Short mmCIF file of C-alpha atoms in Angstrom, two decimals:
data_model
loop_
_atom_site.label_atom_id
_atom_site.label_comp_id
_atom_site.label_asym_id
_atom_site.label_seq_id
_atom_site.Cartn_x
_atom_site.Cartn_y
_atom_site.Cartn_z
CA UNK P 1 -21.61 40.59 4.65
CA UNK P 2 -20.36 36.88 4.50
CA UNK P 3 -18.67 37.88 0.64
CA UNK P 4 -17.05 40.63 2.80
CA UNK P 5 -15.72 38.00 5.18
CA UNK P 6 -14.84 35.84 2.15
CA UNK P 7 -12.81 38.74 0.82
CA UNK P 8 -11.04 39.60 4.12
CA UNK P 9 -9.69 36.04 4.91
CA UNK P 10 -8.61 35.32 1.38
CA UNK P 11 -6.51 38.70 1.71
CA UNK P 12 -5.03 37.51 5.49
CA UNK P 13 -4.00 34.21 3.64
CA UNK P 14 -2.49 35.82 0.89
CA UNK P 15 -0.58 38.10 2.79
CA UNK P 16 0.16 35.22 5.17
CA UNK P 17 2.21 33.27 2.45
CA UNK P 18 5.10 35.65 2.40
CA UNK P 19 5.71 33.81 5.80
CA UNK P 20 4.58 30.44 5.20
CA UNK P 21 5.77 29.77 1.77
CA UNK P 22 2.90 27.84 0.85
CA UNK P 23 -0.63 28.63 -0.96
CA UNK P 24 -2.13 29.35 2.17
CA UNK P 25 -5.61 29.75 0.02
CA UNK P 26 -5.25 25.98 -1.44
CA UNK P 27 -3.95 24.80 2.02
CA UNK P 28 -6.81 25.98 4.00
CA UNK P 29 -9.32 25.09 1.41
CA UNK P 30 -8.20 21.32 1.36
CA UNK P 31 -7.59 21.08 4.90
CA UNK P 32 -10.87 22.67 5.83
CA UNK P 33 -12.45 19.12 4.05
CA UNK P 34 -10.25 17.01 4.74
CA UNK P 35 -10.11 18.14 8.39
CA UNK P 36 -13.88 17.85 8.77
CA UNK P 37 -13.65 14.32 7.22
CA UNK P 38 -10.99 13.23 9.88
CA UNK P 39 -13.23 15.07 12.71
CA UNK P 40 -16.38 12.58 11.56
CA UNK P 41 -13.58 9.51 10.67
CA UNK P 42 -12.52 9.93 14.15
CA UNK P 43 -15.88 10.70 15.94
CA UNK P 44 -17.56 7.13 13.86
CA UNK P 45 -13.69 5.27 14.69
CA UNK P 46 -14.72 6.62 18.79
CA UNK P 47 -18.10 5.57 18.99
CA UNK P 48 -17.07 1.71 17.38
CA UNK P 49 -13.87 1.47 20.02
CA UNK P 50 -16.76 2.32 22.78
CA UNK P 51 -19.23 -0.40 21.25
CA UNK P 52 -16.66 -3.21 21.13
CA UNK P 53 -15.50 -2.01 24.38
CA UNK P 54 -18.81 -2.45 25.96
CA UNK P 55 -20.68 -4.70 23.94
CA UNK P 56 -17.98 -7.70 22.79
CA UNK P 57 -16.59 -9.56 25.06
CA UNK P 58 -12.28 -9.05 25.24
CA UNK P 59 -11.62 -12.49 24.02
CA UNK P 60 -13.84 -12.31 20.55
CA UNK P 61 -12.64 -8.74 19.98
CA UNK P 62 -8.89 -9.70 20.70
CA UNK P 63 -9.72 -12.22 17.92
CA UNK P 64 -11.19 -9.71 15.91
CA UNK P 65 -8.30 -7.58 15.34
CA UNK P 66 -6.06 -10.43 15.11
CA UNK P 67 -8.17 -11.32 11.80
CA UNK P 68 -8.28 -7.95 10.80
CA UNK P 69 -4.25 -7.60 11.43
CA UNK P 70 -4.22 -10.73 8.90
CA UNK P 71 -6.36 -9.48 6.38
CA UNK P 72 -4.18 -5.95 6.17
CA UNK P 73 -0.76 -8.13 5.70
CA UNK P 74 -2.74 -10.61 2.55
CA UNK P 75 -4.13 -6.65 1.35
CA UNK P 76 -0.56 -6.17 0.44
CA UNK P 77 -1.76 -8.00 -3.18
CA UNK P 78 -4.27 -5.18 -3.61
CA UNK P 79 -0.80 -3.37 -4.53
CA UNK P 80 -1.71 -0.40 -2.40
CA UNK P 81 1.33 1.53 -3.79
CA UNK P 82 -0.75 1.93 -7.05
CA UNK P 83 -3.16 4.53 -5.36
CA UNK P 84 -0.42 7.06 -4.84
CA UNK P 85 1.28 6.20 -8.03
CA UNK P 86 -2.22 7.58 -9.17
CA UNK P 87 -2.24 10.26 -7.30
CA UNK P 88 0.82 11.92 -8.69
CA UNK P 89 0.30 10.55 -12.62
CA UNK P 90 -3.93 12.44 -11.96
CA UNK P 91 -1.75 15.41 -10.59
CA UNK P 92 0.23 16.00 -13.56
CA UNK P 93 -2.93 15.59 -16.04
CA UNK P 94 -1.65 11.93 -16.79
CA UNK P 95 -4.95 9.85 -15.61
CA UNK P 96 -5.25 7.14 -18.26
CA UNK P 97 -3.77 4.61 -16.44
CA UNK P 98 -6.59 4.34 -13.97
CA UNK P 99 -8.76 1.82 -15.69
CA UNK P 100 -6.39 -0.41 -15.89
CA UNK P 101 -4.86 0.20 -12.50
CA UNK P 102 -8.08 -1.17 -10.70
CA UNK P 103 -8.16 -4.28 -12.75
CA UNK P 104 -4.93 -4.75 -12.01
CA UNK P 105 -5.10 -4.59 -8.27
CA UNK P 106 -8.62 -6.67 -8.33
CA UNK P 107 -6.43 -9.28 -10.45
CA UNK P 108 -3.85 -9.34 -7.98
CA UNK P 109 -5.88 -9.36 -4.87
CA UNK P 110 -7.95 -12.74 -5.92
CA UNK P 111 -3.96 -13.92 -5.38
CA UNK P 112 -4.55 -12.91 -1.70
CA UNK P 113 -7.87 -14.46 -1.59
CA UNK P 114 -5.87 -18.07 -2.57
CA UNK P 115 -3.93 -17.20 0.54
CA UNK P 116 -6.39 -16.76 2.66
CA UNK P 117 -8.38 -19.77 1.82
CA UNK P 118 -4.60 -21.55 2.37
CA UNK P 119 -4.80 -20.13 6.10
CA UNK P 120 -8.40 -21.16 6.40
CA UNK P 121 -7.71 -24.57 5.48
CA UNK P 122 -4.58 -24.45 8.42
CA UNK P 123 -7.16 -23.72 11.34
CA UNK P 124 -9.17 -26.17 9.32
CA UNK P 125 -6.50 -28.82 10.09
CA UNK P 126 -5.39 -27.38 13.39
CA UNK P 127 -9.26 -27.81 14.71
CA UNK P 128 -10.11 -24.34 15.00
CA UNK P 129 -13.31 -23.96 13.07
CA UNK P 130 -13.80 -20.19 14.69
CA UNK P 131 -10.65 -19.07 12.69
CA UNK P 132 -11.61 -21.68 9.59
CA UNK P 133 -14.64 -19.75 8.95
CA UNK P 134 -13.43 -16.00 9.44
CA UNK P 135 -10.67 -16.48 6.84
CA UNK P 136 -12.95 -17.89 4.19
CA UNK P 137 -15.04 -14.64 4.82
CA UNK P 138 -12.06 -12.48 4.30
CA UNK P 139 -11.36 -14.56 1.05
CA UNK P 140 -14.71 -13.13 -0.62
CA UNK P 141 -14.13 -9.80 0.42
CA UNK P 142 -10.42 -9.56 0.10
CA UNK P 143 -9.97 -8.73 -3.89
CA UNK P 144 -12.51 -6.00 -3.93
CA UNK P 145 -12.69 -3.86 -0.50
CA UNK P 146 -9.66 -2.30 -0.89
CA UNK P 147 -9.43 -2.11 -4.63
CA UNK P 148 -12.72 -0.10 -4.87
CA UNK P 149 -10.89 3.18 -3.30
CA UNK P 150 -8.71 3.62 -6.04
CA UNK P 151 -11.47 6.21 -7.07
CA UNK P 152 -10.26 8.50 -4.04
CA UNK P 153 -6.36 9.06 -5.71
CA UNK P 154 -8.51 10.07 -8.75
CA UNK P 155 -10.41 12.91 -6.89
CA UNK P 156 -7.56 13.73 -4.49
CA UNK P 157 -5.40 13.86 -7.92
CA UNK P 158 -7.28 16.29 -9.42
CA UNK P 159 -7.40 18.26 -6.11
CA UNK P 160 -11.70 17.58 -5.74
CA UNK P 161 -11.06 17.08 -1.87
CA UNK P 162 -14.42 18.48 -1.03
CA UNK P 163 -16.06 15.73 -3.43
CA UNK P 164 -13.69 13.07 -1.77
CA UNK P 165 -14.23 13.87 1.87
CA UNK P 166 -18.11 14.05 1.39
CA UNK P 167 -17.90 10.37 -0.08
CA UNK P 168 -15.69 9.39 2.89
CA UNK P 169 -18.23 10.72 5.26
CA UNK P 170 -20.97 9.17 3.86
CA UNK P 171 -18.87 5.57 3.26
CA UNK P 172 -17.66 5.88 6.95
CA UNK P 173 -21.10 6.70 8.72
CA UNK P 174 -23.10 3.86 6.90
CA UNK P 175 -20.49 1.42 7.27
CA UNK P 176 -19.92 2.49 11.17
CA UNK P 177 -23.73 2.42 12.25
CA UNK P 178 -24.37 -0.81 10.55
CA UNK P 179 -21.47 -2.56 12.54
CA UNK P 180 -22.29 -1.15 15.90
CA UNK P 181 -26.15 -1.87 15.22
CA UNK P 182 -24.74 -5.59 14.89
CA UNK P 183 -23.05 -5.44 18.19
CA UNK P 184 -26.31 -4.56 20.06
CA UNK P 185 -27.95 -7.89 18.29
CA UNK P 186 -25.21 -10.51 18.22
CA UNK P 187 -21.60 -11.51 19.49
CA UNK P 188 -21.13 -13.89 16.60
CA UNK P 189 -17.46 -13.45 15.29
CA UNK P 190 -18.43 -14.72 11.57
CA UNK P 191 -21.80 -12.30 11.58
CA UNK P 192 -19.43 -9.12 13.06
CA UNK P 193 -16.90 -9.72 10.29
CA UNK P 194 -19.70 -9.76 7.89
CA UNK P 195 -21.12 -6.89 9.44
CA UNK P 196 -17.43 -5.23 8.39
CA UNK P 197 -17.12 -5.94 5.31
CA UNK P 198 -19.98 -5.98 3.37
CA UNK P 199 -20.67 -2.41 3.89
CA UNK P 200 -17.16 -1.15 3.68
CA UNK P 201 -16.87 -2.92 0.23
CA UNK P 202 -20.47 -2.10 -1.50
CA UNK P 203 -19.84 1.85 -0.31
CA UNK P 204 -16.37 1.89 -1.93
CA UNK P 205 -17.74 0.32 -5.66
CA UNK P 206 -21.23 2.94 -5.37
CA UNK P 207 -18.54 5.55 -5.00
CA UNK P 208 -16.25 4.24 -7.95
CA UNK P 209 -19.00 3.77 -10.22
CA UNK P 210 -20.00 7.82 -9.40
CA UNK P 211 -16.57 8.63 -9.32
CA UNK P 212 -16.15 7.30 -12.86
CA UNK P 213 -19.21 8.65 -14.41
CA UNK P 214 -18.81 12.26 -12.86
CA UNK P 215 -15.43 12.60 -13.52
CA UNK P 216 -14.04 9.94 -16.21
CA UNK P 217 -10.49 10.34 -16.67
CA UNK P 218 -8.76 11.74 -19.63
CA UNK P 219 -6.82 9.21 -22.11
CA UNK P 220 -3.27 10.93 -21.49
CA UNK P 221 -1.20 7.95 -20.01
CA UNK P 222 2.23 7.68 -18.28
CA UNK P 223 3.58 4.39 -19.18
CA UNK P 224 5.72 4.45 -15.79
CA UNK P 225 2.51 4.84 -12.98
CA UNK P 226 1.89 1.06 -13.27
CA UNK P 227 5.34 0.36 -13.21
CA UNK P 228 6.16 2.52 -10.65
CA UNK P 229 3.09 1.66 -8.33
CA UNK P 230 3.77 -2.00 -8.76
CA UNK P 231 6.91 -0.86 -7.30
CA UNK P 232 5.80 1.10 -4.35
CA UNK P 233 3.22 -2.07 -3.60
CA UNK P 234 6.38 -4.66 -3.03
CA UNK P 235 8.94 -2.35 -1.81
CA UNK P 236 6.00 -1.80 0.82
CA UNK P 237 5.55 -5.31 1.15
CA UNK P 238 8.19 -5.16 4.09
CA UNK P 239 6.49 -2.32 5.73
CA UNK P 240 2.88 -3.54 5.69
CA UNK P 241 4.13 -6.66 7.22
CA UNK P 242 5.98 -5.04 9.94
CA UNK P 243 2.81 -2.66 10.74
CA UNK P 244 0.46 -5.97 11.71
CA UNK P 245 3.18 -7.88 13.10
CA UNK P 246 2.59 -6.57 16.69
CA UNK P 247 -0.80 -7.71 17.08
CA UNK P 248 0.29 -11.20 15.69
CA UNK P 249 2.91 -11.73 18.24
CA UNK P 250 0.87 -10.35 20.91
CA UNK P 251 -1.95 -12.87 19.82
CA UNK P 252 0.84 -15.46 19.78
CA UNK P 253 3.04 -14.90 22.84
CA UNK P 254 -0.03 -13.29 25.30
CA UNK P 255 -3.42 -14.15 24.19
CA UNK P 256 -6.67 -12.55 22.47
CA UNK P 257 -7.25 -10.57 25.28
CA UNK P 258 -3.82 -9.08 25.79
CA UNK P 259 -4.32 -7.97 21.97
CA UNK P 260 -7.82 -6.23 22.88
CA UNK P 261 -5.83 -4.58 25.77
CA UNK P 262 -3.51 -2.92 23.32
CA UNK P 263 -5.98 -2.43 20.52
CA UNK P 264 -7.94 -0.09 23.24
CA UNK P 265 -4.87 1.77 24.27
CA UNK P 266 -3.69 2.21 20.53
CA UNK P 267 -6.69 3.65 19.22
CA UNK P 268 -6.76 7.60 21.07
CA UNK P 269 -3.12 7.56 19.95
CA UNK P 270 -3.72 6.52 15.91
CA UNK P 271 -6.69 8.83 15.95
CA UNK P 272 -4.81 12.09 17.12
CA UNK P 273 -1.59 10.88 14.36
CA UNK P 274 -4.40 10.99 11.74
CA UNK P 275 -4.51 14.40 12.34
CA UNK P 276 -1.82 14.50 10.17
CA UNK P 277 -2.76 11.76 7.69
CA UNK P 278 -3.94 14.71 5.44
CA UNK P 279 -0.84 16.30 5.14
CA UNK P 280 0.56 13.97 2.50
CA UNK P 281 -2.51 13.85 0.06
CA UNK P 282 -2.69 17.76 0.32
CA UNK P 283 1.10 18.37 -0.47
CA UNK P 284 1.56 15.56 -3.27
CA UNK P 285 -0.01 17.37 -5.93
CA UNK P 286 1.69 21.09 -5.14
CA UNK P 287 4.85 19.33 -3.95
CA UNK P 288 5.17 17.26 -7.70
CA UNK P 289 4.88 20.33 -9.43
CA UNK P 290 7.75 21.83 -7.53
CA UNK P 291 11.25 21.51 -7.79
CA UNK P 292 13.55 20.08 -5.78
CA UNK P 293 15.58 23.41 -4.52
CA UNK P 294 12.17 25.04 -3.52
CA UNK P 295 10.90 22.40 -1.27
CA UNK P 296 14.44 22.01 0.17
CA UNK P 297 14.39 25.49 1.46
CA UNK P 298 11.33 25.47 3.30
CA UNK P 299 11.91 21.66 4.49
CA UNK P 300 13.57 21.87 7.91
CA UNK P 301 11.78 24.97 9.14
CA UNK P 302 8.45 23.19 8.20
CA UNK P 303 9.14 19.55 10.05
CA UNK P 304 10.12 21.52 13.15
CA UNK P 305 7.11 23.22 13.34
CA UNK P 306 5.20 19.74 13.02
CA UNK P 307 7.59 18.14 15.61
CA UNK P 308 6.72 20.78 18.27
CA UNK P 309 2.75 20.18 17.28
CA UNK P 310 3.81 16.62 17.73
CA UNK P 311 5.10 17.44 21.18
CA UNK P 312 2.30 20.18 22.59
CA UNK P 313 -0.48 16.97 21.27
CA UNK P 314 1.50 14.54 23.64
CA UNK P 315 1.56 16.61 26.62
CA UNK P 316 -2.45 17.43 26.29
CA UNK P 317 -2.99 13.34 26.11
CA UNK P 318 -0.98 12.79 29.40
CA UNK P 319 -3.10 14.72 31.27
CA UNK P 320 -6.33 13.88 29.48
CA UNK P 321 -6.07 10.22 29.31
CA UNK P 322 -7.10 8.89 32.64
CA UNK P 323 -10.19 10.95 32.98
CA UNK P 324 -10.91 9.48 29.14
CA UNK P 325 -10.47 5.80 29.91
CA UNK P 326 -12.60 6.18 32.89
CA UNK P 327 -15.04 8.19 31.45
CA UNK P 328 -15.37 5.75 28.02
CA UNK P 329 -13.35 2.95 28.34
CA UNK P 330 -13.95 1.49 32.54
CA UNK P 331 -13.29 -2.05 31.39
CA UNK P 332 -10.49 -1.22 29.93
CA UNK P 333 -7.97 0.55 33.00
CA UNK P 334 -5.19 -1.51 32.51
CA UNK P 335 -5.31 0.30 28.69
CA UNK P 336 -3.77 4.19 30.42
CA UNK P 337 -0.04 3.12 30.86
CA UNK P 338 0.31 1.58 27.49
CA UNK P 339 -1.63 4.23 25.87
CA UNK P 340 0.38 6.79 27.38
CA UNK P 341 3.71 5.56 25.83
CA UNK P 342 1.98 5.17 22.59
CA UNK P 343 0.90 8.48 22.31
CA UNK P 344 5.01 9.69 22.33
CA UNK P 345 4.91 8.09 19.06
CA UNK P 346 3.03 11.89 17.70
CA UNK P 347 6.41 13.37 18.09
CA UNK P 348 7.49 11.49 15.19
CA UNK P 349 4.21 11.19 13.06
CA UNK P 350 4.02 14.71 12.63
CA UNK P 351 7.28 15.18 11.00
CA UNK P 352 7.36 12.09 9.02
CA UNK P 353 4.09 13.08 7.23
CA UNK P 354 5.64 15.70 5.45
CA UNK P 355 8.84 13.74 4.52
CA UNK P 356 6.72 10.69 3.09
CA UNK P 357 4.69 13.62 1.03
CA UNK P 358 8.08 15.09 -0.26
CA UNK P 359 9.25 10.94 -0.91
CA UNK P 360 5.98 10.13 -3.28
CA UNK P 361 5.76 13.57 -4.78
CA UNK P 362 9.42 12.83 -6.22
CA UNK P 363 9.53 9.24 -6.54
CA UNK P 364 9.97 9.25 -10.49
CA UNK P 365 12.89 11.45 -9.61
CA UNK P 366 14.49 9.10 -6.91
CA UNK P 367 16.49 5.21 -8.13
CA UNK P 368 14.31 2.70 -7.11
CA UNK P 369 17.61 1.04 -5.26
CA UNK P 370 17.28 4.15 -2.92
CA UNK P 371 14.10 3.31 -2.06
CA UNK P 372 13.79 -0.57 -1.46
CA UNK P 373 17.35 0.18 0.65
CA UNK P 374 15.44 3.10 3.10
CA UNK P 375 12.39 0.77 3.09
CA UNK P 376 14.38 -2.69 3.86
CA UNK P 377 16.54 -0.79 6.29
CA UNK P 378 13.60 0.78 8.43
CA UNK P 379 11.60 -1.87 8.62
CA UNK P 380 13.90 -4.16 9.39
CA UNK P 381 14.50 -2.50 12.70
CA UNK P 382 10.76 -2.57 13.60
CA UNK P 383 10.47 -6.41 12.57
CA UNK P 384 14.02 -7.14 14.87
CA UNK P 385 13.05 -5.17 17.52
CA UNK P 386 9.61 -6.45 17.52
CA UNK P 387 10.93 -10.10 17.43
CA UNK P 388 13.48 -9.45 20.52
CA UNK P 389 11.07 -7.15 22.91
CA UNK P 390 7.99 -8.69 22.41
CA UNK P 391 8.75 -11.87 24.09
CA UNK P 392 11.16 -9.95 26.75
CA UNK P 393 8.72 -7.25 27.80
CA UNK P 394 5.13 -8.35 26.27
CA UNK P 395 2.88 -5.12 25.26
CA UNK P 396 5.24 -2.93 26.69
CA UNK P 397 8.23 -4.27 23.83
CA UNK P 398 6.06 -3.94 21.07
CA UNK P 399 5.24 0.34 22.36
CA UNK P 400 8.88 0.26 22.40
CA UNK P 401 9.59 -1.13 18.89
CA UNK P 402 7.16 1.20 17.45
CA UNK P 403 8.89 4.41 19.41
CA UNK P 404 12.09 3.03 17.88
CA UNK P 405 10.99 2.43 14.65
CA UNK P 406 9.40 5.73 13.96
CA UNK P 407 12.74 7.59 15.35
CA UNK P 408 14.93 5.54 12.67
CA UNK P 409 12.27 6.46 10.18
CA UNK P 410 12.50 10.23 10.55
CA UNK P 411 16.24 9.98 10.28
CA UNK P 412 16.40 7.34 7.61
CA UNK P 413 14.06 9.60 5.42
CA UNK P 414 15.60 12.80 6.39
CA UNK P 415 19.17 11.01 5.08
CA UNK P 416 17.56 9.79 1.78
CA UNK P 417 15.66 12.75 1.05
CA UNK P 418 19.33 14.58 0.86
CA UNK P 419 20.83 12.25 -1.29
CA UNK P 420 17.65 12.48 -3.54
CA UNK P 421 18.19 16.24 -3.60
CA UNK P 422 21.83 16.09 -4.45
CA UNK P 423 21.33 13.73 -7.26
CA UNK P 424 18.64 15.82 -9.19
CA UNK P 425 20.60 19.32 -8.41
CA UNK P 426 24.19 18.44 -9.26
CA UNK P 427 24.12 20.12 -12.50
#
C-alpha cells in the first residue's frame, strides 16, 4: 500500500514538472528535510524568545543581543563566504579544498578573537566590567563556533540534506534546552553567554568530526573556491556589518531595553522569512549545473510566485499578531506595532532568496567588480539610512531602513543578474 502511494506521488511530481520547470522529485525531497528542520529550528528559536521573555529581565537581555550583535560583526573573520564557495566547488565533484578551507577560517577567526579582547579591554577602561567580561568569553569561542559548520556546505554540496537536517535538529535541540534550563537557574549575563556558546560550539565539531569520517571528501580541487570564498567573506564584510548595525545604534541612541523591545518584535518576522532560507541551499547545486539561458526563462515567473507567498504570509501575521503577543509575549505589548511593520519585510525575502541562489550558483561566471559594486551599493543604503532614521524616528527608523534596504536589494540584484546574463550569452 504505502509503495503504491510512493509510486503515485512520484508520478504527480513528474507530470507536475512540465509546469514547474523544476525536478519536482529532488525539490520535494530536499524541502521535505529541510522544511522539517526549519519547523523544529523555529519551534526551539519560539520556546528560547518565550524563556528570555519571561525569565530575563529586559535590561540583561537587551544586553544580550547587543553582545551577540557584536560577536556576528567580529564573525565576519570566520570568512563565512567560504561555506558557499564550498557548496558550489562539493556540487560540481570539486571537494578537496575543504580541509584546508576550515583551517583557514579557524586561522582567520583567532584574528577576531584579538578584536574582541581589544573591545574587552575598552569597557575595561571605560569601567564597565559587565561588558569586560562578556567579550573575553566571546574571544574563546569566537575562532571555532562558526568555523565548525563548514561540515554542513559539505553535506548540502553533495545534496545529503536528510543527513544535514538530522544533525541540525539534534545540534539545535541540545543547544536550545541547555540555555533555557540556565534561565530557570540563573540571570547571570557571563553564565547565559556561556550557556550559548559552549553547546553551540562542541555540537558543531562532534558533527564535523562525523561529517568527515562518514563522508571524507574526494582529492579533486578547484584552485579558485578559496580564492573565490575569501572573496565572498570581504565583499560581505559591508553587509554583515550593516545587518548588526541596528541593534548597535538602538543600544546606543535608546537603551538595552529599547533593543529587547525590538529583538521581541523581530523574531515572529525572521522566523516566518526563514521559511525561505532553504530555497538557496536547495537551488545552488541544480542551479550551478544549469546554464544561464535556462534559469533566465523560468526567472521572473518564479520570483512572482514567491512575492505573492511573500504577500498572502504578511496579511496572515496582521491579523495573528496581537492574539500571539498576548498569548506568549504579555510583557512585551509595546512589541505588536513594530512587529507588524517588520513582518512587510516577507514581501521582499521571498523573492530575494531565489535571486541570491541564482548570484552564488554563478559567481565563477560573474567579475568580481560586479559584485563588490551591487554589494557596496546596497548596503550602503541600509548603513545611510540606518545612520539618518535611527536617531530621527528611534525603532521605528531602523523597521524603515530595513523595508528600504530589502526593496533596493531586489532591484539591485534583479539589475545585476541581467548584466551577468548578457555577459555569459553574447556569443
Amino acid at each position: 500500500m504505502l509503495n503504491k502511494l510512493k509510486s503515485k506521488l512520484y508520478n504527480i511530481l513528474r507530470r507536475s514538472e512540465k509546469y514547474t520547470k523544476t525536478d519536482m522529485v529532488y525539490f520535494t525531497k530536499g524541502s521535505f528535510w529541510m522544511t522539517l528542520g526549519q519547523i523544529i529550528s523555529s519551534a526551539s528559536s519560539f520556546l528560547l524568545a518565550i524563556a528570555f521573555a519571561k525569565l530575563l529581565p529586559k535590561e540583561t537581555y537587551g544586553v544580550y543581543k547587543y553582545i551577540l550583535s557584536i560577536v556576528g560583526i567580529l564573525n565576519i573573520f570566520t570568512l563565512s563566504g567560504i561555506n558557499t564557495a564550498i557548496i558550489q566547488a562539493v556540487a560540481r565533484k570539486y571537494e578537496g579544498s575543504f580541509i584546508p578551507a576550515i583551517k583557514m577560517k579557524i586561522y582567520w577567526g583567532m584574528l577576531g578573537s584579538l578584536v574582541g579582547l581589544v573591545l574587552a579591554g575598552y569597557y575595561y577602561f571605560q569601567g564597565n566590567i559587565a561588558l569586560t567580561i562578556s567579550f573575553l568569553i566571546v574571544s574563546v569561542f569566537l575562532p571555532f563556533m562558526d568555523s565548525f559548520t563548514l561540515y554542513d556546505s559539505l553535506l548540502s554540496g553533495k545534496k545529503l540534506f536528510r543527513v544535514s537536517v538530522n544533525y541540525g535538529i539534534i545540534s539545535q535541540v541540545i543547544a536550545v534546552a541547555i540555555l533555557i534550563i540556565s534561565l530557570f537557574f540563573t540571570k547571570n549575563l557571563f553564565l547565559i553567554l556561556i550557556a550559548y556558546f559552549l553547546p553551540w560550539t562542541i555540537m558543531r565539531f562532534i558533527f564535523f568530526k562525523i561529517t568527515l569520517n562518514k563522508f571524507p571528501p574526494n582529492k579533486n580541487q578547484d584552485s579558485q573556491t578559496i580564492s573565490y570564498g575569501k572573496h565572498l567573506s570581504f565583499t560581505g564584510i559591508i553587509g554583515t556589518v550593516a545587518t548588526y548595525l541596528d541593534r548597535l545604534l538602538i543600544f546606543h541612541y535608546l537603551g538595552a531595553v529599547e533593543v529587547a523591545i525590538y529583538s521581541i518584535a523581530i523574531a515572529p518576522p525572521d522566523q516566518i522569512k526563514n521559511l525561505f532560507k532553504n530555497i538557496p541551499t536547495l537551488a545552488m547545486p541544480k542551479l550551478a549545473q544549469r546554464s544561464f539561458k535556462e534559469i533566465d526563462a523560468l526567472l521572473y515567473k518564479r520570483l512572482i510566485y514567491l512575492f505573492l507567498a511573500g504577500l498572502a504570509m504578511v496579511g496572515m501575521y496582521f491579523i495573528l499578531a496581537p492574539y500571539f503577543f498576548k498569548i506568549f509575549f504579555p510583557k512585551y505589548l509595546e512589541s505588536i506595532f513594530y512587529s507588524k511593520a517588520l513582518s512587510l519585510s516577507i514581501i521582499f525575502t521571498a523573492p530575494l532568496s531565489l535571486l541570491n541562489a541564482i548570484g552564488n550558483s554563478k559567481i565563477n561566471n560573474t567579475p568580481k567588480k560586479m559584485i563588490y559594486q551591487s554589494s557596496i551599493i546596497i548596503h550602503t543604503i541600509l548603513i545611510t539610512s540606518l545612520l539618518i532614521l535611527t536617531p530621527m524616528f528611534g525603532v521605528m527608523g531602523v523597521i524603515l531602513s530595513r523595508l528600504i534596504f530589502l526593496f533596493s536589494t531586489v532591484i539591485t540584484s534583479t539589475v545585476y543578474w541581467k548584466k551577468v546574463y548578457k555577459l555569459n550569452t553574447k556569443f
